Amino acid sequence: MEVKLYHGSNIAVKEPRLLPNVRALDFGAGFYVTSSFDQARKWANLTARRRGTGKPVISVYEITKGKMKNGCDM
């Protein structure tokens, strides 16, 4: 079964990467996604407005549910 996940930002993210934790984030270092398109849209708008560059973009990822597990071992 495929699951759609969304990432809202001010740039398109074709291939997600984990970057070093350079600032305090809500849940620590990582690449944040949501199953809610609306939540990703809100985050994209907020990010573009805060950074003052780019435009709101929602990147969409489809992943097989069986591949999702702790540690994102894909």
PDB file of C-alpha atoms in Angstrom:
ATOM      1  CA  MET A   1       0.000   0.000   0.000  1.00  0.00           C
ATOM      2  CA  GLU A   2       1.373   3.408  -1.008  1.00  0.00           C
ATOM      3  CA  VAL A   3       1.272   6.321   1.422  1.00  0.00           C
ATOM      4  CA  LYS A   4       1.581   9.956   0.320  1.00  0.00           C
ATOM      5  CA  LEU A   5       3.681  12.225   2.492  1.00  0.00           C
ATOM      6  CA  TYR A   6       4.063  15.980   2.048  1.00  0.00           C
ATOM      7  CA  HIS A   7       6.849  18.451   2.860  1.00  0.00           C
ATOM      8  CA  GLY A   8       6.078  22.176   2.859  1.00  0.00           C
ATOM      9  CA  SER A   9       8.932  24.598   2.212  1.00  0.00           C
ATOM     10  CA  ASN A  10      10.020  27.593   0.161  1.00  0.00           C
ATOM     11  CA  ILE A  11      11.903  25.341  -2.283  1.00  0.00           C
ATOM     12  CA  ALA A  12      11.150  22.029  -3.988  1.00  0.00           C
ATOM     13  CA  VAL A  13      12.933  19.076  -2.403  1.00  0.00           C
ATOM     14  CA  LYS A  14      13.415  16.325  -4.971  1.00  0.00           C
ATOM     15  CA  GLU A  15      15.608  14.047  -2.857  1.00  0.00           C
ATOM     16  CA  PRO A  16      15.410  14.577   0.909  1.00  0.00           C
ATOM     17  CA  ARG A  17      18.668  14.583   2.878  1.00  0.00           C
ATOM     18  CA  LEU A  18      19.310  14.675   6.575  1.00  0.00           C
ATOM     19  CA  LEU A  19      21.444  17.673   7.450  1.00  0.00           C
ATOM     20  CA  PRO A  20      23.375  18.206  10.682  1.00  0.00           C
ATOM     21  CA  ASN A  21      21.295  19.637  13.491  1.00  0.00           C
ATOM     22  CA  VAL A  22      22.358  23.289  13.405  1.00  0.00           C
ATOM     23  CA  ARG A  23      19.431  24.699  15.381  1.00  0.00           C
ATOM     24  CA  ALA A  24      16.796  23.589  17.826  1.00  0.00           C
ATOM     25  CA  LEU A  25      13.890  21.873  16.080  1.00  0.00           C
ATOM     26  CA  ASP A  26      10.650  20.604  17.591  1.00  0.00           C
ATOM     27  CA  PHE A  27      11.572  16.933  17.253  1.00  0.00           C
ATOM     28  CA  GLY A  28      15.338  17.100  16.702  1.00  0.00           C
ATOM     29  CA  ALA A  29      17.320  16.645  13.500  1.00  0.00           C
ATOM     30  CA  GLY A  30      15.455  15.088  10.590  1.00  0.00           C
ATOM     31  CA  PHE A  31      13.393  15.680   7.486  1.00  0.00           C
ATOM     32  CA  TYR A  32       9.865  16.546   8.508  1.00  0.00           C
ATOM     33  CA  VAL A  33       6.867  15.311   6.510  1.00  0.00           C
ATOM     34  CA  THR A  34       3.136  15.055   7.161  1.00  0.00           C
ATOM     35  CA  SER A  35       0.281  12.999   5.781  1.00  0.00           C
ATOM     36  CA  SER A  36      -1.817  16.197   5.707  1.00  0.00           C
ATOM     37  CA  PHE A  37      -1.663  18.216   2.489  1.00  0.00           C
ATOM     38  CA  ASP A  38      -3.277  21.156   4.299  1.00  0.00           C
ATOM     39  CA  GLN A  39      -0.630  21.135   7.040  1.00  0.00           C
ATOM     40  CA  ALA A  40       2.161  21.066   4.427  1.00  0.00           C
ATOM     41  CA  ARG A  41       0.506  23.977   2.579  1.00  0.00           C
ATOM     42  CA  LYS A  42       0.359  26.039   5.769  1.00  0.00           C
ATOM     43  CA  TRP A  43       3.994  25.258   6.556  1.00  0.00           C
ATOM     44  CA  ALA A  44       5.094  26.123   2.995  1.00  0.00           C
ATOM     45  CA  ASN A  45       3.360  29.509   3.211  1.00  0.00           C
ATOM     46  CA  LEU A  46       4.867  30.218   6.637  1.00  0.00           C
ATOM     47  CA  THR A  47       8.379  29.188   5.565  1.00  0.00           C
ATOM     48  CA  ALA A  48       8.318  31.307   2.393  1.00  0.00           C
ATOM     49  CA  ARG A  49       7.037  34.304   4.351  1.00  0.00           C
ATOM     50  CA  ARG A  50       9.600  33.917   7.175  1.00  0.00           C
ATOM     51  CA  ARG A  51      12.559  33.440   4.855  1.00  0.00           C
ATOM     52  CA  GLY A  52      11.482  36.142   2.425  1.00  0.00           C
ATOM     53  CA  THR A  53      12.726  34.116  -0.530  1.00  0.00           C
ATOM     54  CA  GLY A  54      11.379  31.496  -2.886  1.00  0.00           C
ATOM     55  CA  LYS A  55       7.710  30.621  -3.088  1.00  0.00           C
ATOM     56  CA  PRO A  56       5.545  28.139  -1.180  1.00  0.00           C
ATOM     57  CA  VAL A  57       6.165  24.621  -2.524  1.00  0.00           C
ATOM     58  CA  ILE A  58       4.750  21.276  -1.430  1.00  0.00           C
ATOM     59  CA  SER A  59       6.966  18.305  -2.257  1.00  0.00           C
ATOM     60  CA  VAL A  60       5.090  14.991  -2.468  1.00  0.00           C
ATOM     61  CA  TYR A  61       6.583  11.579  -1.712  1.00  0.00           C
ATOM     62  CA  GLU A  62       5.000   8.170  -2.146  1.00  0.00           C
ATOM     63  CA  ILE A  63       6.342   5.370  -0.020  1.00  0.00           C
ATOM     64  CA  THR A  64       5.340   1.766   0.423  1.00  0.00           C
ATOM     65  CA  LYS A  65       3.835   1.418   3.889  1.00  0.00           C
ATOM     66  CA  GLY A  66       5.778  -1.808   4.510  1.00  0.00           C
ATOM     67  CA  LYS A  67       9.071   0.100   4.132  1.00  0.00           C
ATOM     68  CA  MET A  68       8.234   2.570   6.876  1.00  0.00           C
ATOM     69  CA  LYS A  69       9.798   1.666  10.183  1.00  0.00           C
ATOM     70  CA  ASN A  70      11.862   3.280  12.898  1.00  0.00           C
ATOM     71  CA  GLY A  71      15.074   4.701  11.533  1.00  0.00           C
ATOM     72  CA  CYS A  72      13.599   5.095   8.042  1.00  0.00           C
ATOM     73  CA  ASP A  73      15.501   2.051   6.809  1.00  0.00           C
ATOM     74  CA  MET A  74      14.533   2.077   3.128  1.00  0.00           C
TER      75      MET A  74
END
